[in-house]
Coordinates of N, CA and C in Angstrom, one line a residue:
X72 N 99.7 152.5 118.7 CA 100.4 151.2 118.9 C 101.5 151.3 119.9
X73 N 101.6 150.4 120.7 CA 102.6 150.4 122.0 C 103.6 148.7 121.5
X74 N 104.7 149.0 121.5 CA 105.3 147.7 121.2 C 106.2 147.9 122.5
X75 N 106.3 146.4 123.1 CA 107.4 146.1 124.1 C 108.5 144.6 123.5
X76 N 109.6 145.2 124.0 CA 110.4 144.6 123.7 C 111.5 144.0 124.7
X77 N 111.2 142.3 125.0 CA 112.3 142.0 125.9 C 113.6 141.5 125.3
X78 N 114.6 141.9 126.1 CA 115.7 140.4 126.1 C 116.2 140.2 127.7
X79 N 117.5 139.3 127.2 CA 117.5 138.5 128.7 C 117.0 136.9 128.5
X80 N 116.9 136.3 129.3 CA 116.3 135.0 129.6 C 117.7 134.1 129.4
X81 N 117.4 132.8 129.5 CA 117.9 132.1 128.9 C 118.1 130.7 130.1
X82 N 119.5 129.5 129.3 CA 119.7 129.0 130.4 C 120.9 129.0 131.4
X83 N 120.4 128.4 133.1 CA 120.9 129.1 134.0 C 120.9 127.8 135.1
X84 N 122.1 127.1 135.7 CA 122.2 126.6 136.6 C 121.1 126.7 138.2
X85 N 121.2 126.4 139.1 CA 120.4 126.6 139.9 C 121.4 127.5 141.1
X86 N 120.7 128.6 141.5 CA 121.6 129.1 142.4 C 122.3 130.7 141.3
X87 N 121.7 130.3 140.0 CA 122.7 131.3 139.5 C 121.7 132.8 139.3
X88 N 122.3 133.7 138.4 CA 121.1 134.8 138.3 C 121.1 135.0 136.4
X89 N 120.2 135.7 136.5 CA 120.0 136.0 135.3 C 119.1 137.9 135.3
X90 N 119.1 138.5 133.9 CA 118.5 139.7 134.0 C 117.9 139.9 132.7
X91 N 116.7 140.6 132.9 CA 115.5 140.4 131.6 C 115.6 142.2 131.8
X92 N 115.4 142.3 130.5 CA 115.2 144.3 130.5 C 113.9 143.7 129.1
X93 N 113.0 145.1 129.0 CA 111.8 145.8 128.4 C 112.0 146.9 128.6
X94 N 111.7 147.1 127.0 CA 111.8 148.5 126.5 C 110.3 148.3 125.8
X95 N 109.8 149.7 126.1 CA 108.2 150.1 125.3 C 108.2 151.4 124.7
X96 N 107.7 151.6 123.5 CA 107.7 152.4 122.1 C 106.7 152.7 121.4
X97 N 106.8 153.2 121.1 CA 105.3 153.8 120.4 C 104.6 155.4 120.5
X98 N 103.4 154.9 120.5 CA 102.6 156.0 121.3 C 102.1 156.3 122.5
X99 N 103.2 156.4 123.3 CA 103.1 156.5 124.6 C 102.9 158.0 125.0
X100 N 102.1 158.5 126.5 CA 101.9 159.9 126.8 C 102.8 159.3 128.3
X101 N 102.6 158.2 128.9 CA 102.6 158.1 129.6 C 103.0 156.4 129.9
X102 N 103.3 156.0 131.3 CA 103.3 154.8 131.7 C 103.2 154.4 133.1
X103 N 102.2 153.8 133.7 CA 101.1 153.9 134.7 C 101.6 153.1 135.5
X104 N 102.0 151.7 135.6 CA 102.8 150.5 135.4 C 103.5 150.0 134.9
X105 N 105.0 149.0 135.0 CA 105.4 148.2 134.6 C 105.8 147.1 135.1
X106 N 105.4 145.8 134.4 CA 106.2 144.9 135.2 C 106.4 143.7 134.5
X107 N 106.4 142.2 135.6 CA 106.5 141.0 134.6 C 106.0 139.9 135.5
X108 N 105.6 139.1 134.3 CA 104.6 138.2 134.5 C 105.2 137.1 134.1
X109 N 105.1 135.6 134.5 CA 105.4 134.7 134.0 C 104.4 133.3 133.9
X110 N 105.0 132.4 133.0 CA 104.0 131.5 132.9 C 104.4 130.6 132.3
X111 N 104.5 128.9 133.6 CA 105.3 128.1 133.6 C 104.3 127.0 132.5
X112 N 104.6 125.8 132.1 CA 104.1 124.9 131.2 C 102.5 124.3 131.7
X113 N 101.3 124.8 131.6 CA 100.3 124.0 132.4 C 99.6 124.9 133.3
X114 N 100.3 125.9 133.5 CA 100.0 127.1 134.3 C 99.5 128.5 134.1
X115 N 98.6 128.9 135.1 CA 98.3 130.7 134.5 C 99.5 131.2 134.8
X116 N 99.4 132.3 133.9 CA 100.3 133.7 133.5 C 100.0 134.3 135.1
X117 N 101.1 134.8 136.1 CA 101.0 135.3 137.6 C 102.2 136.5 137.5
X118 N 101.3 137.2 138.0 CA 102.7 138.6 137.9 C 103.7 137.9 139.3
X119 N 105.0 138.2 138.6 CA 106.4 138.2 139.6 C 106.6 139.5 140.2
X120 N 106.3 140.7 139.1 CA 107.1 142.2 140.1 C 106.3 143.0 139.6
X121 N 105.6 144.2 140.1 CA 105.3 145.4 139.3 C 106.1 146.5 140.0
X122 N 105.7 147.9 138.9 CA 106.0 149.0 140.1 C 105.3 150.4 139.3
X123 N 104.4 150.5 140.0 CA 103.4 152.1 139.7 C 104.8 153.1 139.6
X124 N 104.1 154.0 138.7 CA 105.1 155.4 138.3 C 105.0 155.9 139.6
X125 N 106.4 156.0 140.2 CA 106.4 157.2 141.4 C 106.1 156.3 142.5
X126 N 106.0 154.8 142.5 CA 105.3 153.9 143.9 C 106.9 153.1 143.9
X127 N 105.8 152.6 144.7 CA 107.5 151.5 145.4 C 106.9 149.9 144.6
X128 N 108.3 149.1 144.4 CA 107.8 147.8 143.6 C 107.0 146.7 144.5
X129 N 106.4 146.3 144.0 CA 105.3 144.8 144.7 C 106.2 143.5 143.7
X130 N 106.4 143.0 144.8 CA 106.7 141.2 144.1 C 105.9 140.1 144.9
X131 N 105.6 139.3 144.0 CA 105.0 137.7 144.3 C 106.3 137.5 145.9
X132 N 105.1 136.6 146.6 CA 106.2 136.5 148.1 C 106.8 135.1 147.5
X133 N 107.0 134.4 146.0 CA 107.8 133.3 145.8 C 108.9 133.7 145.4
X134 N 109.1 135.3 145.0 CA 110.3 135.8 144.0 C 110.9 137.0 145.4
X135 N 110.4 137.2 146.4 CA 110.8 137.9 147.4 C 112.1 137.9 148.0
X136 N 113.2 139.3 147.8 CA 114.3 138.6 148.5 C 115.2 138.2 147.7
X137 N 115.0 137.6 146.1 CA 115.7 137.0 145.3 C 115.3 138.4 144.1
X138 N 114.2 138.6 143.7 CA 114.3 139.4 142.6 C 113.9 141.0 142.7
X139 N 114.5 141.6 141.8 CA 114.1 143.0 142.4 C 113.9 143.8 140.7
X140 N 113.0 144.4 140.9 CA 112.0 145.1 139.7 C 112.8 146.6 139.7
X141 N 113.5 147.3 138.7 CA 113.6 148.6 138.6 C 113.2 149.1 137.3
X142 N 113.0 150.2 137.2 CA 112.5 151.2 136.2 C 112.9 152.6 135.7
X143 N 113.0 153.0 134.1 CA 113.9 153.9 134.1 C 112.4 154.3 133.4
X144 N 111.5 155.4 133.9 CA 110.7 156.5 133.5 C 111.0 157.2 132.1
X145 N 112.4 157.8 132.2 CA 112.9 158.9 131.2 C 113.2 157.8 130.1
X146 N 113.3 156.4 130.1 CA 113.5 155.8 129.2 C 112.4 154.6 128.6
X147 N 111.6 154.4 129.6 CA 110.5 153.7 129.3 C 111.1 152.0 129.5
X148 N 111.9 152.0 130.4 CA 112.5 150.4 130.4 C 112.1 149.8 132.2
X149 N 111.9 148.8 131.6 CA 112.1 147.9 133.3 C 113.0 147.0 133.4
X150 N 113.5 146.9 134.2 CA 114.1 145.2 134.1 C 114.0 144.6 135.2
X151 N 114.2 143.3 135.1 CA 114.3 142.2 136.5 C 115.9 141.8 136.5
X152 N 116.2 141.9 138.1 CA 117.3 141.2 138.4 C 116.8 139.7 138.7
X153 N 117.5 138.8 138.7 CA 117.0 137.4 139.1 C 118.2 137.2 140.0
X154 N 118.4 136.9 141.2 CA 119.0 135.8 141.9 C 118.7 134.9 142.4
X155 N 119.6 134.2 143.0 CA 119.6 132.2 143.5 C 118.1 132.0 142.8
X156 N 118.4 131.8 141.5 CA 117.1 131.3 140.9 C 117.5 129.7 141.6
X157 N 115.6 128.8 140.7 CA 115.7 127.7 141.6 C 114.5 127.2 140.2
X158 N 114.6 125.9 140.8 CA 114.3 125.5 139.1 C 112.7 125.6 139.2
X159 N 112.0 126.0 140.0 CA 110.6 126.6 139.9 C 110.5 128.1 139.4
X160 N 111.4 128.3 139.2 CA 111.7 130.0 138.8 C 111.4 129.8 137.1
X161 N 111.4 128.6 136.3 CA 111.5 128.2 135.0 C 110.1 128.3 134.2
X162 N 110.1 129.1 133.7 CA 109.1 129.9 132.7 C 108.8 131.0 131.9
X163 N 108.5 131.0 131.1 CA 108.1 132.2 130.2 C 107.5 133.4 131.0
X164 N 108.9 134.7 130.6 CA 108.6 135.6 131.5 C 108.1 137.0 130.3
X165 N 107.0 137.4 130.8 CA 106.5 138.2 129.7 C 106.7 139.4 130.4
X166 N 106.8 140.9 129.6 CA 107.0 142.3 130.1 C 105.6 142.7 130.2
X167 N 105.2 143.3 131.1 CA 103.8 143.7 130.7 C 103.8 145.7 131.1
X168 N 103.2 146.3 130.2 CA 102.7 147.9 130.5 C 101.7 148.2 130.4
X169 N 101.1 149.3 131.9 CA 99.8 149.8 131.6 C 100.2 150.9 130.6
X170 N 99.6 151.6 130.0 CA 100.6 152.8 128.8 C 99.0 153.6 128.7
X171 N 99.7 154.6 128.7 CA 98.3 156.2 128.7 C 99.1 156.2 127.3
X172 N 97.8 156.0 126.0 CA 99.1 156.6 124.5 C 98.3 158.0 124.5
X173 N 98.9 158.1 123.2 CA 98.6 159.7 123.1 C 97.3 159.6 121.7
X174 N 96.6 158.8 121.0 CA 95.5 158.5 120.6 C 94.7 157.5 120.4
X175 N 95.0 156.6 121.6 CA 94.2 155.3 121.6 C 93.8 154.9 123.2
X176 N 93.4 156.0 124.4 CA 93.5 156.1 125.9 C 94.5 154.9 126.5
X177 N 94.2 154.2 126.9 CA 94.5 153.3 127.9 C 95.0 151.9 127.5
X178 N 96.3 151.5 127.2 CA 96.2 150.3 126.5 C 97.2 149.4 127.7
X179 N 96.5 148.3 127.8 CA 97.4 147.0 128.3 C 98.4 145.9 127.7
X180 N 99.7 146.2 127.8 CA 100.2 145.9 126.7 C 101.5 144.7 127.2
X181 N 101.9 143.7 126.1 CA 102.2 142.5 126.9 C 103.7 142.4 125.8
X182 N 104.6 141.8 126.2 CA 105.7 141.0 125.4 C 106.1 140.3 125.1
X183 N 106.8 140.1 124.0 CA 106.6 138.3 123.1 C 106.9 137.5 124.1
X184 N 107.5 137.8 125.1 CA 108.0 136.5 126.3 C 109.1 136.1 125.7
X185 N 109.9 135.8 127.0 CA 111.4 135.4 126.9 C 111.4 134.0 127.9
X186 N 112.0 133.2 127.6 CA 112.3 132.2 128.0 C 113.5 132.0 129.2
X187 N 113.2 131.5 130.4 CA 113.8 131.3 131.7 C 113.8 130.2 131.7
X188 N 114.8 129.5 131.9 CA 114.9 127.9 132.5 C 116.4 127.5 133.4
X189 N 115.6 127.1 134.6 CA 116.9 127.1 135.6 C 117.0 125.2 135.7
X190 N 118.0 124.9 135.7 CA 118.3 123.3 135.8 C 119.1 123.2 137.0
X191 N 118.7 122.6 137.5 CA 118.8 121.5 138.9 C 120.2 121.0 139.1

């Protein structure tokens, strides 16, 4: 079992920032990926940021410049910075991990989602 756990979110003027952290637990050997995905009312779930173990981070080119994806290995956390958010930024932002456990191989593993909403 791999459990992820966010906080962070909330609400946020426009122009302002905000910061979401994930922590993942369990039966981990390993963690291949991490990142975050979000998913506005009406809309598919679209990754915002990832970043492979040992690789450099990838973001969506709408969060480019404004958000930046870090990762602490030794601790199994990611977080997003948000800046000059903008009220398209407003959505359920979920943590997501590829996770190597240590007796269940390969699991893809998602977060209850945290809530983002920037107002105008």
């Amino acid at each position: 079992q791999v459990q992820l756990v966010e906080s962070g979110g909330g609400l946020v003027q426009a122009g302002g920032s905000l910061r979401l952290s994930c922590v993942a637990s369990g039966s981990i050997l390993s963690i291949d990926t991490m990142g975050w995905y979000r998913q506005a009312p009406g809309k598919q779930r679209k990754s915002v940021a990832a970043i492979v173990s040992g690789g450099s981070p990838n973001y969506a080119d709408s969060v480019k410049g404004r958000f930046t994806i870090s990762r602490d290995s030794t601790k199994n956390t990611v977080t997003l910075q948000m800046n000059s958010l903008k009220p398209e930024d407003t959505a359920v932002y979920y943590c997501n991990a590829v996770v190597r456990t240590t007796n269940s191989g390969i699991k893809n593993s998602w977060g209850q989602g945290t809530q983002v909403t920037v107002s105008s």
